[in-house]
PDB file of C-alpha atoms in Angstrom:
ATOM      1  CA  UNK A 193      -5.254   6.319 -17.447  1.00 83.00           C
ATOM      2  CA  UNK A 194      -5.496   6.049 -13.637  1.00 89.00           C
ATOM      3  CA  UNK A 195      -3.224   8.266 -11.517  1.00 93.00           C
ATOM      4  CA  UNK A 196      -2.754   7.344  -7.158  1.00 95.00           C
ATOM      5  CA  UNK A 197      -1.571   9.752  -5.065  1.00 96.00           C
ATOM      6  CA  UNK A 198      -0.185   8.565  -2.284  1.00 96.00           C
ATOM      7  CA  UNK A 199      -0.072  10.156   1.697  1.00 97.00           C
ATOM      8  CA  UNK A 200       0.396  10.384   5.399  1.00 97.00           C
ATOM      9  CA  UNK A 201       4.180   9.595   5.557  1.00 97.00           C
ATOM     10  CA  UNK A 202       6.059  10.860   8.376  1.00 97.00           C
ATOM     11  CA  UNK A 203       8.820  10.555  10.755  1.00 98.00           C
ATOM     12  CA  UNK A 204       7.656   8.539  14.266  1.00 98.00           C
ATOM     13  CA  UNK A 205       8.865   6.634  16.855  1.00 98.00           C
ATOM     14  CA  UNK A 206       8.928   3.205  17.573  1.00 98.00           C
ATOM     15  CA  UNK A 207       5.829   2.038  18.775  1.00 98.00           C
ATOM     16  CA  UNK A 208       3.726   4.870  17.000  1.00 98.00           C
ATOM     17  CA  UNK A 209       0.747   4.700  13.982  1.00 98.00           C
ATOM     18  CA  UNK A 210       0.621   5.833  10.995  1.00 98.00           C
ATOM     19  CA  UNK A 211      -2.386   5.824   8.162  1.00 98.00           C
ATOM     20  CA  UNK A 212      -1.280   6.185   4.202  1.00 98.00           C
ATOM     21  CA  UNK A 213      -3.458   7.084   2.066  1.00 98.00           C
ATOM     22  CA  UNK A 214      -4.173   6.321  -1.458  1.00 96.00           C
ATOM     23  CA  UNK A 215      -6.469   8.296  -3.822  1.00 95.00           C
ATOM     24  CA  UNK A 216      -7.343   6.896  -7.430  1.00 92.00           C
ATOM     25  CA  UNK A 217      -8.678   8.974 -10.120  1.00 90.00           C
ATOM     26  CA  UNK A 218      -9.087   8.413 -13.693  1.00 87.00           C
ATOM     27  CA  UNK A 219     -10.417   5.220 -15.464  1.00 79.00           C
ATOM     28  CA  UNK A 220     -10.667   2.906 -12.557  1.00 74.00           C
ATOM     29  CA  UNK A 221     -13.085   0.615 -14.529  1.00 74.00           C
ATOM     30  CA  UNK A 222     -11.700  -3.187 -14.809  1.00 75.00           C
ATOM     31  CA  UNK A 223      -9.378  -2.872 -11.771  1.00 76.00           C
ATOM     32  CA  UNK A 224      -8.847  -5.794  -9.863  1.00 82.00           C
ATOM     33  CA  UNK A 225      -6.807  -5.479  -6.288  1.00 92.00           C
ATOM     34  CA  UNK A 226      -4.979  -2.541  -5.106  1.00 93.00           C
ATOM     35  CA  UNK A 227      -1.377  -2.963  -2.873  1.00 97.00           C
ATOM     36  CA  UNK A 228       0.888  -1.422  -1.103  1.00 98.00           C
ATOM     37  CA  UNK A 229       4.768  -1.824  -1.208  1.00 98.00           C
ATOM     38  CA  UNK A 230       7.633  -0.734   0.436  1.00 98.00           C
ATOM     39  CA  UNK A 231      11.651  -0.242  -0.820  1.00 97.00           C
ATOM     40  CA  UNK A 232      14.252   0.580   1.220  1.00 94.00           C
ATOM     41  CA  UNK A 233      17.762   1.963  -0.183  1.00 88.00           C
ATOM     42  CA  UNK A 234      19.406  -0.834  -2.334  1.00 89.00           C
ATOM     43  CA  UNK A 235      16.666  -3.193  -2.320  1.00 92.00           C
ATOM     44  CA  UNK A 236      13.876  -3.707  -4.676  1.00 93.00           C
ATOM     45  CA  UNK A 237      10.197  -3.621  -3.694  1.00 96.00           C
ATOM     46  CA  UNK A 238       8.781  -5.647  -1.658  1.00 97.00           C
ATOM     47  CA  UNK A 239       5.202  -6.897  -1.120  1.00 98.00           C
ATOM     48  CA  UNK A 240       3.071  -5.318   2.344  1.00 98.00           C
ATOM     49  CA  UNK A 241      -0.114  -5.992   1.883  1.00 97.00           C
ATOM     50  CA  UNK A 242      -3.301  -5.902  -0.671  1.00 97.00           C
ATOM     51  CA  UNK A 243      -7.199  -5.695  -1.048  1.00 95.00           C
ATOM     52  CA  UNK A 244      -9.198  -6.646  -3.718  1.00 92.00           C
ATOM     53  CA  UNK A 245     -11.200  -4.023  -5.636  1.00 82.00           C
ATOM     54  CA  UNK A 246     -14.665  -5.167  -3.966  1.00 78.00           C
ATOM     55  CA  UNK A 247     -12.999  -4.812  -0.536  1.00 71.00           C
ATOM     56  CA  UNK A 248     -13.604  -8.513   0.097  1.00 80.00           C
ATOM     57  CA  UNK A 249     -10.390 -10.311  -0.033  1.00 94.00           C
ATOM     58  CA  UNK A 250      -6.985  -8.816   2.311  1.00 96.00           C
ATOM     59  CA  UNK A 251      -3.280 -10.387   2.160  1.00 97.00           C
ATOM     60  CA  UNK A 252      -0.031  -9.301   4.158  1.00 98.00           C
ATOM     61  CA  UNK A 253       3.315 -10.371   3.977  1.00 98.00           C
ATOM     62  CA  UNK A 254       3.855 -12.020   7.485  1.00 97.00           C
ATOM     63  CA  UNK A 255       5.979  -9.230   8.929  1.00 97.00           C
ATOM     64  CA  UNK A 256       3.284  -6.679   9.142  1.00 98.00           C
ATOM     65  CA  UNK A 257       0.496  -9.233  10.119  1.00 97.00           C
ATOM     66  CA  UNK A 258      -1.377  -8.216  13.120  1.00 97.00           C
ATOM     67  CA  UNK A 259      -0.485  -4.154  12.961  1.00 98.00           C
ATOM     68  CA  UNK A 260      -1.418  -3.378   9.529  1.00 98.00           C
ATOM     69  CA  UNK A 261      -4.433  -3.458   8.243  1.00 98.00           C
ATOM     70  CA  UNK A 262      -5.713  -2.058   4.748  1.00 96.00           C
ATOM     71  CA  UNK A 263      -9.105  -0.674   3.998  1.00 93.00           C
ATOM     72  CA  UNK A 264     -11.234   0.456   1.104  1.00 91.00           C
ATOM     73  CA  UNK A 265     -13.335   3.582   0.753  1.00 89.00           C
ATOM     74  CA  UNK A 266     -15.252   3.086  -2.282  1.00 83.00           C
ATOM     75  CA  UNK A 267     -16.953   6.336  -2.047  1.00 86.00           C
ATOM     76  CA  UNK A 268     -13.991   8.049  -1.729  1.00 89.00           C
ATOM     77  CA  UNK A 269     -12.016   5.985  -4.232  1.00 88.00           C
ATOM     78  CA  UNK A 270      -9.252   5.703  -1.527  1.00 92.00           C
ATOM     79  CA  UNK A 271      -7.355   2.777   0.353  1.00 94.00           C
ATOM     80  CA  UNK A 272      -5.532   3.124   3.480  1.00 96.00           C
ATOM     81  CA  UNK A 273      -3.000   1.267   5.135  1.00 98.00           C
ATOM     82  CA  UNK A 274      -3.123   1.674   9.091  1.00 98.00           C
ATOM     83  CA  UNK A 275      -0.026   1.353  10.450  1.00 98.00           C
ATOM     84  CA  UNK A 276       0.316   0.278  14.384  1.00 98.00           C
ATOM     85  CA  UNK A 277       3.318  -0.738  16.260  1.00 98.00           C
ATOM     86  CA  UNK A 278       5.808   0.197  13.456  1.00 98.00           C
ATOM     87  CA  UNK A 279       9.144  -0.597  14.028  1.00 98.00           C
ATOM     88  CA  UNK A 280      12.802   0.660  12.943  1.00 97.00           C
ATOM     89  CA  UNK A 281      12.338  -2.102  10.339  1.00 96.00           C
ATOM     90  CA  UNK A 282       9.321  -0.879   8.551  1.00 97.00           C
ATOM     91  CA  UNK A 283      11.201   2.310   8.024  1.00 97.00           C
ATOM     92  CA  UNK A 284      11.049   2.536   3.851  1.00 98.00           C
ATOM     93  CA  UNK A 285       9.362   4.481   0.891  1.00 98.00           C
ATOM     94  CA  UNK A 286       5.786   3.197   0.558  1.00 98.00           C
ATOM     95  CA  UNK A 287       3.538   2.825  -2.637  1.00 98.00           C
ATOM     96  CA  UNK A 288       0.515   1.755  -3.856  1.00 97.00           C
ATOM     97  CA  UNK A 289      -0.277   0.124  -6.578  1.00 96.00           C
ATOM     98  CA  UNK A 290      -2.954  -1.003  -8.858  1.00 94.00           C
ATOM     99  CA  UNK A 291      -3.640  -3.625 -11.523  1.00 92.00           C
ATOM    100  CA  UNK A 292      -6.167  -4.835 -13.685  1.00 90.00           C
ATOM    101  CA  UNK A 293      -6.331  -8.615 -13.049  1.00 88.00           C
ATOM    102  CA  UNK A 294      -6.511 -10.993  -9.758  1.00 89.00           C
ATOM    103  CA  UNK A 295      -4.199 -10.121  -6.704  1.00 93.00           C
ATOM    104  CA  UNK A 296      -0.501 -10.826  -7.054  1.00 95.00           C
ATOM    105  CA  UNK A 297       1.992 -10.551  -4.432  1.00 97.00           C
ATOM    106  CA  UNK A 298       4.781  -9.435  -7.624  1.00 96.00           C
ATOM    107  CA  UNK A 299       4.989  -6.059  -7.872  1.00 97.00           C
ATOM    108  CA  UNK A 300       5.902  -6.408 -11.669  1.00 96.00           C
ATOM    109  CA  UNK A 301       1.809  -7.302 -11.934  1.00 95.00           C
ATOM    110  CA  UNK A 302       0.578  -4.250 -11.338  1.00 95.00           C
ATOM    111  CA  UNK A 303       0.212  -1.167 -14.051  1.00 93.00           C
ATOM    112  CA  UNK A 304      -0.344   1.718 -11.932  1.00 94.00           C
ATOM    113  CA  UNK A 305       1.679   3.497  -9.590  1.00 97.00           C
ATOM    114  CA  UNK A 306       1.537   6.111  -7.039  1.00 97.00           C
ATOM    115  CA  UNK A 307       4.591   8.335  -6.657  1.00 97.00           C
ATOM    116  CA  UNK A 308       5.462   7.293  -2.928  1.00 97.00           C
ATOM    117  CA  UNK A 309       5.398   7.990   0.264  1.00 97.00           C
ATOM    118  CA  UNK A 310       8.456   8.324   3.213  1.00 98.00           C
ATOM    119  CA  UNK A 311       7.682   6.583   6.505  1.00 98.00           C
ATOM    120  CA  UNK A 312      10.506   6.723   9.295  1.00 98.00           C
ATOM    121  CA  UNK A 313      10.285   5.080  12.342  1.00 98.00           C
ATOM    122  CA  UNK A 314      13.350   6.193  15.085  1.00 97.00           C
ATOM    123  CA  UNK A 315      14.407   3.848  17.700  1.00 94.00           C
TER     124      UNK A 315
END
């Protein structure tokens, strides 16, 4: 089993940062690409952005291009997701995610979950 905890939610203004974290624990042998997702009230989850396992390899969905950016600490078995410039829109419940094979942009690809994390960006 692999558990992910996400972190670093909060309620900011428009133009603030924010970093999430995500620690992994457990078996984390054969995984692939990590991710990060977002759902807002109503809506399923959509895609934000993801890293492959080696670190290598980054994708965002164009939205957050240019003010996110995720990251990999191997040694600490944790990827972040730095947040600049949010905006109203990117208010939403973030996750992270993990799965076992190549990156996927679906979030019904990945097997792992985190529990989520509240971001809130005021106008």
């Amino acid at each position: 089993q692999v558990q992910l905890v996400e972190s670093g939610g909060g309620l900011v203004q428009a133009g603030s940062s924010l970093r999430l974290s995500c620690v992994t624990s457990g078996r984390t042998f054969g995984i692939n690409a990590m991710a990060w997702f977002r759902r807002t009230p109503g809506k399923e989850r959509d895609f934000v952005g993801g890293i492959s396992w080696s670190g290598g390899s980054t994708w965002y969905t164009d939205s957050v291009e240019g003010r996110f950016t995720i990251s990999r600490d191997s040694a600490r078995n944790t990827v972040y997701l730095q947040m600049n410039s949010l905006k109203p829109e990117d208010t939403a419940v973030y996750y992270c995610a993990l799965r076992t094979s190549t990156f996927s942009r679906s979030p019904a690809a990945y097997e792992y979950w985190g529990q989520g994390t509240q971001v809130t960006v005021s106008s």
